XYZ file of N, CA and C in Angstrom:
615
model
N 19.019 -144.013 34.223
C 19.747 -143.310 33.162
C 21.126 -143.945 32.960
N 21.476 -144.190 31.710
C 22.778 -144.760 31.423
C 23.886 -143.774 31.779
N 25.068 -144.345 32.085
C 26.204 -143.507 32.458
C 26.550 -142.519 31.347
N 26.530 -142.977 30.105
C 26.856 -142.088 28.979
C 25.859 -140.940 28.888
N 24.583 -141.220 29.131
C 23.560 -140.170 29.086
C 23.754 -139.175 30.221
N 24.113 -139.707 31.385
C 24.335 -138.817 32.539
C 25.511 -137.880 32.286
N 26.582 -138.419 31.722
C 27.753 -137.602 31.427
C 27.433 -136.542 30.384
N 26.679 -136.924 29.353
C 26.311 -135.960 28.312
C 25.414 -134.867 28.879
N 24.535 -135.235 29.775
C 23.661 -134.243 30.413
C 24.488 -133.243 31.203
N 25.521 -133.732 31.900
C 26.397 -132.847 32.658
C 27.157 -131.904 31.739
N 27.670 -132.446 30.631
C 28.385 -131.612 29.662
C 27.468 -130.527 29.115
N 26.246 -130.901 28.756
C 25.291 -129.932 28.205
C 24.961 -128.841 29.226
N 24.825 -129.233 30.489
C 24.516 -128.257 31.532
C 25.640 -127.248 31.692
N 26.887 -127.727 31.641
C 28.031 -126.819 31.775
C 28.157 -125.922 30.543
N 27.834 -126.438 29.385
C 27.862 -125.595 28.175
C 26.829 -124.471 28.286
N 25.666 -124.792 28.826
C 24.651 -123.750 29.024
C 25.136 -122.716 30.035
N 25.852 -123.174 31.058
C 26.382 -122.242 32.062
C 27.415 -121.306 31.447
N 28.249 -121.859 30.563
C 29.238 -121.020 29.869
C 28.527 -119.979 29.012
N 27.529 -120.408 28.250
C 26.805 -119.494 27.365
C 26.110 -118.400 28.163
N 25.539 -118.759 29.302
C 24.852 -117.774 30.134
C 25.834 -116.745 30.669
N 26.989 -117.209 31.142
C 27.996 -116.289 31.668
C 28.475 -115.331 30.588
N 28.642 -115.840 29.372
C 29.058 -114.994 28.251
C 27.983 -113.940 27.966
N 26.726 -114.352 27.944
C 25.629 -113.425 27.669
C 25.554 -112.325 28.725
N 25.863 -112.691 29.962
C 25.801 -111.727 31.063
C 27.062 -110.878 31.166
N 28.078 -111.240 30.400
C 29.346 -110.514 30.487
C 30.084 -110.787 31.778
N 29.804 -111.931 32.392
C 30.426 -112.310 33.664
C 31.667 -113.144 33.374
N 32.813 -112.478 33.281
C 34.039 -113.172 32.895
C 34.480 -114.175 33.955
N 34.369 -113.798 35.212
C 34.768 -114.729 36.262
C 33.867 -115.963 36.232
N 32.567 -115.735 36.093
C 31.641 -116.853 35.992
C 31.911 -117.705 34.770
N 32.328 -117.060 33.682
C 32.668 -117.795 32.470
C 33.851 -118.724 32.718
N 34.859 -118.197 33.412
C 36.025 -119.028 33.710
C 35.666 -120.225 34.571
N 34.826 -119.993 35.589
C 34.413 -121.101 36.450
C 33.605 -122.125 35.663
N 32.703 -121.629 34.788
C 31.874 -122.531 33.987
C 32.729 -123.336 33.011
N 33.747 -122.699 32.443
C 34.646 -123.408 31.538
C 35.414 -124.505 32.269
N 35.796 -124.223 33.506
C 36.472 -125.251 34.309
C 35.552 -126.435 34.552
N 34.289 -126.121 34.886
C 33.323 -127.193 35.081
C 33.097 -127.994 33.820
N 33.035 -127.298 32.681
C 32.860 -127.970 31.399
C 34.052 -128.867 31.101
N 35.238 -128.348 31.334
C 36.437 -129.151 31.081
C 36.460 -130.424 31.919
N 36.066 -130.307 33.190
C 36.044 -131.488 34.062
C 34.990 -132.495 33.599
N 33.818 -131.986 33.192
C 32.756 -132.874 32.703
C 33.187 -133.590 31.431
N 33.849 -132.868 30.538
C 34.333 -133.480 29.300
C 35.412 -134.524 29.579
N 36.232 -134.255 30.583
C 37.273 -135.212 30.958
C 36.636 -136.504 31.461
N 35.592 -136.374 32.276
C 34.889 -137.556 32.769
C 34.258 -138.332 31.622
N 33.833 -137.597 30.599
C 33.254 -138.246 29.414
C 34.327 -138.772 28.468
N 35.591 -138.612 28.843
C 36.740 -139.071 28.069
C 36.880 -138.341 26.737
N 36.389 -137.142 26.694
C 36.592 -136.290 25.526
C 37.757 -135.362 25.858
N 38.946 -135.923 25.837
C 40.100 -135.252 26.412
C 40.524 -134.000 25.641
N 40.500 -134.052 24.328
C 40.899 -132.869 23.554
C 39.970 -131.692 23.835
N 38.669 -131.963 23.866
C 37.711 -130.905 24.169
C 37.877 -130.422 25.608
N 38.176 -131.352 26.506
C 38.397 -130.987 27.909
C 39.583 -130.047 28.045
N 40.675 -130.388 27.384
C 41.884 -129.551 27.457
C 41.607 -128.169 26.884
N 40.869 -128.108 25.778
C 40.533 -126.805 25.181
C 39.704 -125.960 26.145
N 38.723 -126.570 26.789
C 37.879 -125.827 27.723
C 38.703 -125.312 28.898
N 39.558 -126.166 29.448
C 40.390 -125.745 30.578
C 41.361 -124.640 30.165
N 41.892 -124.722 28.954
C 42.821 -123.676 28.493
C 42.083 -122.351 28.293
N 40.841 -122.421 27.850
C 40.034 -121.194 27.751
C 39.843 -120.591 29.143
N 39.662 -121.447 30.140
C 39.516 -120.958 31.508
C 40.811 -120.296 31.988
N 41.952 -120.885 31.620
C 43.241 -120.272 31.969
C 43.346 -118.885 31.344
N 42.945 -118.767 30.078
C 43.013 -117.482 29.381
C 42.156 -116.431 30.086
N 40.986 -116.843 30.560
C 40.111 -115.922 31.289
C 40.796 -115.477 32.584
N 41.388 -116.428 33.303
C 42.054 -116.106 34.562
C 43.205 -115.123 34.337
N 43.981 -115.342 33.280
C 45.100 -114.440 32.971
C 44.568 -113.054 32.628
N 43.498 -113.006 31.824
C 42.907 -111.722 31.451
C 42.420 -110.964 32.684
N 41.837 -111.689 33.643
C 41.314 -111.059 34.861
C 42.413 -110.797 35.886
N 43.628 -111.284 35.600
C 44.756 -111.183 36.533
C 44.403 -111.831 37.872
N 43.664 -112.941 37.781
C 43.279 -113.714 38.959
C 44.261 -114.885 39.066
N 45.313 -114.674 39.857
C 46.389 -115.660 39.925
C 45.930 -116.964 40.554
N 45.049 -116.877 41.544
C 44.538 -118.092 42.173
C 43.776 -118.932 41.148
N 42.898 -118.286 40.390
C 42.156 -119.009 39.349
C 43.108 -119.563 38.302
N 44.155 -118.821 37.990
C 45.124 -119.307 37.011
C 45.778 -120.597 37.488
N 46.166 -120.632 38.769
C 46.767 -121.847 39.310
C 45.802 -123.017 39.289
N 44.551 -122.764 39.684
C 43.540 -123.815 39.698
C 43.295 -124.353 38.282
N 43.134 -123.429 37.332
C 42.810 -123.860 35.966
C 43.996 -124.558 35.308
N 45.211 -124.100 35.588
C 46.388 -124.800 35.073
C 46.458 -126.211 35.642
N 46.116 -126.348 36.921
C 46.087 -127.670 37.528
C 45.099 -128.577 36.818
N 43.949 -128.010 36.434
C 42.952 -128.790 35.701
C 43.467 -129.201 34.325
N 44.181 -128.298 33.663
C 44.779 -128.631 32.361
C 45.746 -129.799 32.533
N 46.556 -129.721 33.589
C 47.530 -130.784 33.839
C 46.871 -132.137 34.048
N 45.774 -132.152 34.808
C 45.059 -133.408 35.042
C 44.507 -133.961 33.731
N 43.901 -133.075 32.920
C 43.335 -133.518 31.638
C 44.420 -134.042 30.700
N 45.578 -133.372 30.691
C 46.683 -133.839 29.853
C 47.164 -135.217 30.311
N 47.212 -135.418 31.632
C 47.610 -136.718 32.152
C 46.626 -137.805 31.756
N 45.335 -137.486 31.852
C 44.310 -138.458 31.458
C 44.410 -138.782 29.965
N 44.888 -137.801 29.199
C 45.062 -138.010 27.756
C 46.397 -138.674 27.432
N 47.121 -139.113 28.456
C 48.415 -139.797 28.324
C 49.480 -138.891 27.713
N 49.330 -137.598 27.895
C 50.360 -136.653 27.447
C 51.149 -136.253 28.691
N 51.947 -137.186 29.189
C 52.560 -137.015 30.493
C 53.571 -135.869 30.550
N 54.367 -135.700 29.497
C 55.396 -134.655 29.522
C 54.768 -133.281 29.724
N 53.733 -132.977 28.943
C 53.082 -131.666 29.076
C 52.285 -131.583 30.361
N 51.723 -132.713 30.791
C 50.979 -132.713 32.056
C 51.903 -132.340 33.211
N 53.083 -132.925 33.233
C 54.028 -132.677 34.324
C 54.468 -131.224 34.341
N 54.822 -130.680 33.176
C 55.280 -129.285 33.134
C 54.157 -128.330 33.528
N 52.909 -128.661 33.150
C 51.777 -127.797 33.494
C 51.491 -127.843 34.982
N 51.536 -129.038 35.568
C 51.311 -129.159 37.008
C 52.423 -128.469 37.794
N 53.631 -128.535 37.289
C 54.743 -127.839 37.954
C 54.511 -126.326 37.938
N 53.991 -125.813 36.837
C 53.666 -124.377 36.766
C 52.583 -124.015 37.778
N 51.558 -124.856 37.877
C 50.472 -124.586 38.816
C 50.981 -124.609 40.249
N 51.821 -125.588 40.576
C 52.376 -125.673 41.930
C 53.211 -124.446 42.253
N 53.984 -123.980 41.267
C 54.821 -122.791 41.475
C 53.964 -121.561 41.760
N 52.827 -121.457 41.077
C 51.931 -120.317 41.299
C 51.435 -120.311 42.741
N 50.975 -121.466 43.233
C 50.467 -121.518 44.605
C 51.595 -121.339 45.617
N 52.804 -121.794 45.239
C 53.941 -121.545 46.121
C 54.209 -120.061 46.241
N 54.155 -119.343 45.121
C 54.365 -117.894 45.139
C 53.253 -117.179 45.899
N 52.036 -117.737 45.842
C 50.907 -117.129 46.547
C 50.942 -117.432 48.044
N 51.791 -118.360 48.443
C 51.834 -118.743 49.849
C 50.615 -119.546 50.262
N 50.109 -120.380 49.339
C 48.935 -121.210 49.609
C 49.376 -122.672 49.638
N 49.826 -123.167 50.810
C 50.372 -124.525 50.872
C 49.349 -125.606 50.595
N 48.085 -125.377 50.956
C 47.080 -126.409 50.727
C 46.893 -126.659 49.231
N 46.682 -125.583 48.458
C 46.502 -125.748 47.015
C 47.779 -126.269 46.363
N 48.928 -125.817 46.864
C 50.194 -126.299 46.302
C 50.332 -127.802 46.523
N 49.986 -128.268 47.722
C 50.101 -129.692 48.018
C 49.111 -130.520 47.206
N 47.919 -129.973 46.951
C 46.957 -130.677 46.101
C 47.536 -130.889 44.707
N 48.154 -129.839 44.170
C 48.734 -129.947 42.828
C 49.910 -130.919 42.834
N 50.760 -130.835 43.870
C 51.905 -131.736 43.950
C 51.447 -133.185 44.081
N 50.356 -133.415 44.786
C 49.808 -134.766 44.892
C 49.393 -135.275 43.508
N 48.741 -134.407 42.725
C 48.370 -134.782 41.354
C 49.602 -135.003 40.491
N 50.640 -134.205 40.729
C 51.884 -134.381 39.981
C 52.494 -135.744 40.279
N 52.492 -136.120 41.557
C 53.011 -137.433 41.915
C 52.246 -138.551 41.229
N 50.919 -138.418 41.183
C 50.085 -139.418 40.522
C 50.439 -139.534 39.042
N 50.666 -138.386 38.405
C 51.034 -138.387 36.990
C 52.384 -139.059 36.779
N 53.320 -138.818 37.677
C 54.634 -139.452 37.573
C 54.525 -140.967 37.745
N 53.640 -141.406 38.637
C 53.418 -142.846 38.803
C 52.868 -143.435 37.511
N 51.892 -142.756 36.901
C 51.305 -143.253 35.657
C 52.346 -143.313 34.543
N 53.343 -142.446 34.638
C 54.428 -142.460 33.653
C 55.487 -143.489 34.003
N 55.291 -144.180 35.129
C 56.232 -145.180 35.641
C 57.543 -144.547 36.100
N 57.494 -143.261 36.441
C 58.650 -142.584 37.026
C 58.480 -142.639 38.544
N 58.724 -143.819 39.112
C 58.454 -144.016 40.527
C 59.411 -143.222 41.408
N 60.651 -143.077 40.953
C 61.623 -142.296 41.725
C 61.169 -140.844 41.834
N 60.737 -140.275 40.707
C 60.248 -138.901 40.731
C 58.986 -138.766 41.561
N 58.088 -139.762 41.461
C 56.846 -139.723 42.234
C 57.138 -139.778 43.724
N 58.040 -140.678 44.120
C 58.383 -140.802 45.540
C 58.959 -139.499 46.073
N 59.876 -138.900 45.300
C 60.469 -137.628 45.723
C 59.400 -136.552 45.870
N 58.440 -136.527 44.940
C 57.371 -135.517 44.994
C 56.475 -135.745 46.199
N 56.067 -136.999 46.425
C 55.203 -137.294 47.570
C 55.916 -137.013 48.891
N 57.201 -137.375 48.974
C 57.942 -137.129 50.203
C 58.060 -135.633 50.466
N 58.338 -134.884 49.405
C 58.411 -133.430 49.552
C 57.076 -132.882 50.035
N 55.994 -133.385 49.452
C 54.665 -132.894 49.810
C 54.320 -133.264 51.243
N 54.600 -134.510 51.621
C 54.238 -134.982 52.952
C 55.064 -134.323 54.047
N 56.302 -133.969 53.742
C 57.158 -133.356 54.747
C 57.248 -131.846 54.595
N 56.473 -131.320 53.646
C 56.412 -129.879 53.427
C 56.024 -129.204 54.734
N 56.572 -128.077 55.006
C 56.420 -127.436 56.304
C 54.977 -127.384 56.777
N 54.030 -127.108 55.849
C 52.639 -126.956 56.246
C 51.757 -128.130 55.828
N 52.305 -129.079 55.108
C 51.446 -130.095 54.495
C 50.660 -130.911 55.507
N 51.292 -131.230 56.639
C 50.635 -132.110 57.591
C 49.599 -131.389 58.441
N 49.672 -130.066 58.508
C 48.743 -129.331 59.359
C 47.707 -128.550 58.575
N 48.005 -128.217 57.344
C 47.094 -127.363 56.591
C 45.764 -128.052 56.333
N 45.773 -129.399 56.181
C 44.518 -130.108 55.969
C 43.556 -129.878 57.118
N 44.054 -130.025 58.342
C 43.210 -129.799 59.509
C 42.768 -128.350 59.597
N 43.642 -127.448 59.171
C 43.331 -126.021 59.248
C 42.153 -125.654 58.372
N 41.987 -126.357 57.259
C 40.888 -126.042 56.349
C 39.811 -127.126 56.399
N 39.810 -127.904 57.508
C 38.832 -128.971 57.751
C 38.801 -130.007 56.626
N 39.934 -130.235 55.982
C 40.041 -131.297 54.985
C 41.274 -132.143 55.295
N 41.241 -132.880 56.401
C 42.422 -133.638 56.833
C 42.766 -134.810 55.932
N 41.904 -135.129 54.955
C 42.177 -136.278 54.098
C 43.357 -136.050 53.179
N 43.744 -134.789 52.939
C 44.803 -134.513 51.961
C 46.112 -135.166 52.372
N 46.557 -134.920 53.603
C 47.830 -135.491 54.038
C 47.772 -137.003 54.037
N 46.649 -137.573 54.474
C 46.513 -139.022 54.448
C 46.551 -139.564 53.040
N 45.963 -138.828 52.106
C 45.962 -139.236 50.704
C 47.376 -139.227 50.147
N 48.130 -138.205 50.493
C 49.515 -138.127 50.031
C 50.313 -139.315 50.548
N 50.112 -139.657 51.827
C 50.846 -140.775 52.408
C 50.465 -142.089 51.728
N 49.172 -142.299 51.474
C 48.749 -143.528 50.797
C 49.360 -143.620 49.400
N 49.378 -142.487 48.698
C 49.977 -142.481 47.365
C 51.472 -142.748 47.430
N 52.126 -142.196 48.457
C 53.563 -142.427 48.642
C 53.828 -143.904 48.882
N 53.035 -144.528 49.760
C 53.239 -145.945 50.046
C 53.041 -146.802 48.797
N 52.051 -146.439 47.968
C 51.825 -147.171 46.721
C 53.027 -147.034 45.793
N 53.553 -145.803 45.681
C 54.716 -145.578 44.814
C 55.938 -146.324 45.334
N 56.115 -146.344 46.653
C 57.239 -147.082 47.244
C 57.125 -148.572 46.931
N 55.919 -149.108 47.051
C 55.700 -150.530 46.782
C 55.982 -150.856 45.318
N 55.466 -150.020 44.420
C 55.661 -150.280 42.992
C 57.122 -150.138 42.605
N 57.815 -149.190 43.227
C 59.247 -149.036 42.956
C 59.999 -150.291 43.389
N 59.633 -150.837 44.555
C 60.315 -152.030 45.053
C 60.058 -153.230 44.155
N 58.845 -153.302 43.576
C 58.505 -154.417 42.686
C 59.221 -154.284 41.345
N 59.206 -153.071 40.791
C 59.782 -152.842 39.466
C 61.302 -152.877 39.514
N 61.879 -152.397 40.621
C 63.337 -152.339 40.750
C 63.785 -153.149 41.967
N 63.631 -154.465 41.941
C 64.001 -155.276 43.108
C 65.472 -155.197 43.455
N 66.322 -154.864 42.463
C 67.759 -154.758 42.739
C 68.069 -153.642 43.708
N 67.119 -152.700 43.886
C 67.365 -151.589 44.810
C 67.524 -152.096 46.234
N 67.087 -153.340 46.490
C 67.207 -153.888 47.843
C 68.659 -154.132 48.227
N 69.566 -154.153 47.238
C 70.965 -154.456 47.529
C 71.672 -153.328 48.256
N 71.212 -152.098 48.056
C 71.899 -150.965 48.646
C 71.437 -150.690 50.062
N 72.292 -150.112 50.915
C 71.930 -149.855 52.303
C 70.848 -148.809 52.445
N 70.618 -147.997 51.408
C 69.659 -146.899 51.524
C 68.321 -147.199 50.858
N 68.168 -148.354 50.181
C 67.044 -148.419 49.274
C 66.131 -149.632 49.337
N 66.509 -150.730 50.015
C 65.727 -151.958 49.912
C 64.298 -151.823 50.362
N 63.468 -152.846 50.068
C 62.058 -152.790 50.449
C 61.845 -152.489 51.927
N 62.727 -153.040 52.809
C 62.558 -152.744 54.224
C 62.691 -151.248 54.464
N 63.712 -150.652 53.846
C 63.903 -149.220 54.007
C 62.748 -148.438 53.400
N 62.250 -148.886 52.249
C 61.122 -148.209 51.632
C 59.910 -148.243 52.556
N 59.638 -149.407 53.137
C 58.501 -149.523 54.048
C 58.697 -148.637 55.273
N 59.938 -148.605 55.768
C 60.218 -147.774 56.935
C 59.992 -146.303 56.622
N 60.338 -145.892 55.417
C 60.103 -144.493 55.027
C 58.609 -144.184 55.053
N 57.802 -145.111 54.523
C 56.358 -144.914 54.544
C 55.818 -144.846 55.957
N 56.271 -145.782 56.820
C 55.780 -145.793 58.205
C 56.200 -144.535 58.949
N 57.410 -144.060 58.684
C 57.893 -142.847 59.330
C 56.990 -141.659 59.008
N 56.629 -141.534 57.725
C 55.790 -140.409 57.323
C 54.381 -140.538 57.880
N 53.853 -141.762 57.919
C 52.524 -141.962 58.506
C 52.545 -141.548 59.976
N 53.557 -141.983 60.710
C 53.661 -141.652 62.125
C 53.811 -140.154 62.336
N 54.471 -139.508 61.405
C 54.697 -138.071 61.532
C 53.436 -137.272 61.269
N 52.625 -137.738 60.340
C 51.470 -136.963 59.908
C 50.212 -137.254 60.709
N 49.935 -138.514 61.037
C 48.663 -138.862 61.662
C 48.354 -138.096 62.943
N 49.334 -137.902 63.857
C 48.996 -137.141 65.065
C 48.516 -135.744 64.773
N 49.025 -135.115 63.722
C 48.627 -133.760 63.377
C 47.230 -133.726 62.788
N 46.810 -134.851 62.193
C 45.477 -134.894 61.619
C 44.411 -134.940 62.703
N 44.776 -135.349 63.898
C 43.801 -135.461 64.986
C 43.646 -134.173 65.752
N 44.374 -133.138 65.376
C 44.294 -131.865 66.103
C 42.940 -131.208 65.896
């Protein structure tokens, strides 16, 4: 099966799931199905339709007063906006999602959103903002341990890898930063190594 056919089949399946949930009056199921549809449409590069589906899911979450679902669906909107190269709105949406999980006291979901925010900042070539976001996420009080707590230790490692990439790109794009005592490539590399050393032992717990 061609990739385009596979993607269309996935989109059609999620549309049927949305229709079924609507017929059953299952609002929570409808929201989940809309999220799945939005993700499938994003993979198919139908970004406008993806954003609409994800926003419908946000509306369902707000109607149900399901704050966790609202944070998740807002995060999905942010990712779709980033894929559509609408970085300004993507960043503000991801910041809203992160704030929701921060208020809920859910560090794992908050760190996932912040990791996506950092990626969006890198795509916007805002390496300084991305580095600050990744560093905040990696040194966040629970970030290094929460992955192990939920048996998903890859999150902290992923954040560190993304941080190292952003540090490298910043050093390449802004080589003059090497002139200052706080910023040169050696210091950037040391910052990355410091965070790796800090996080890896906790991942083995």
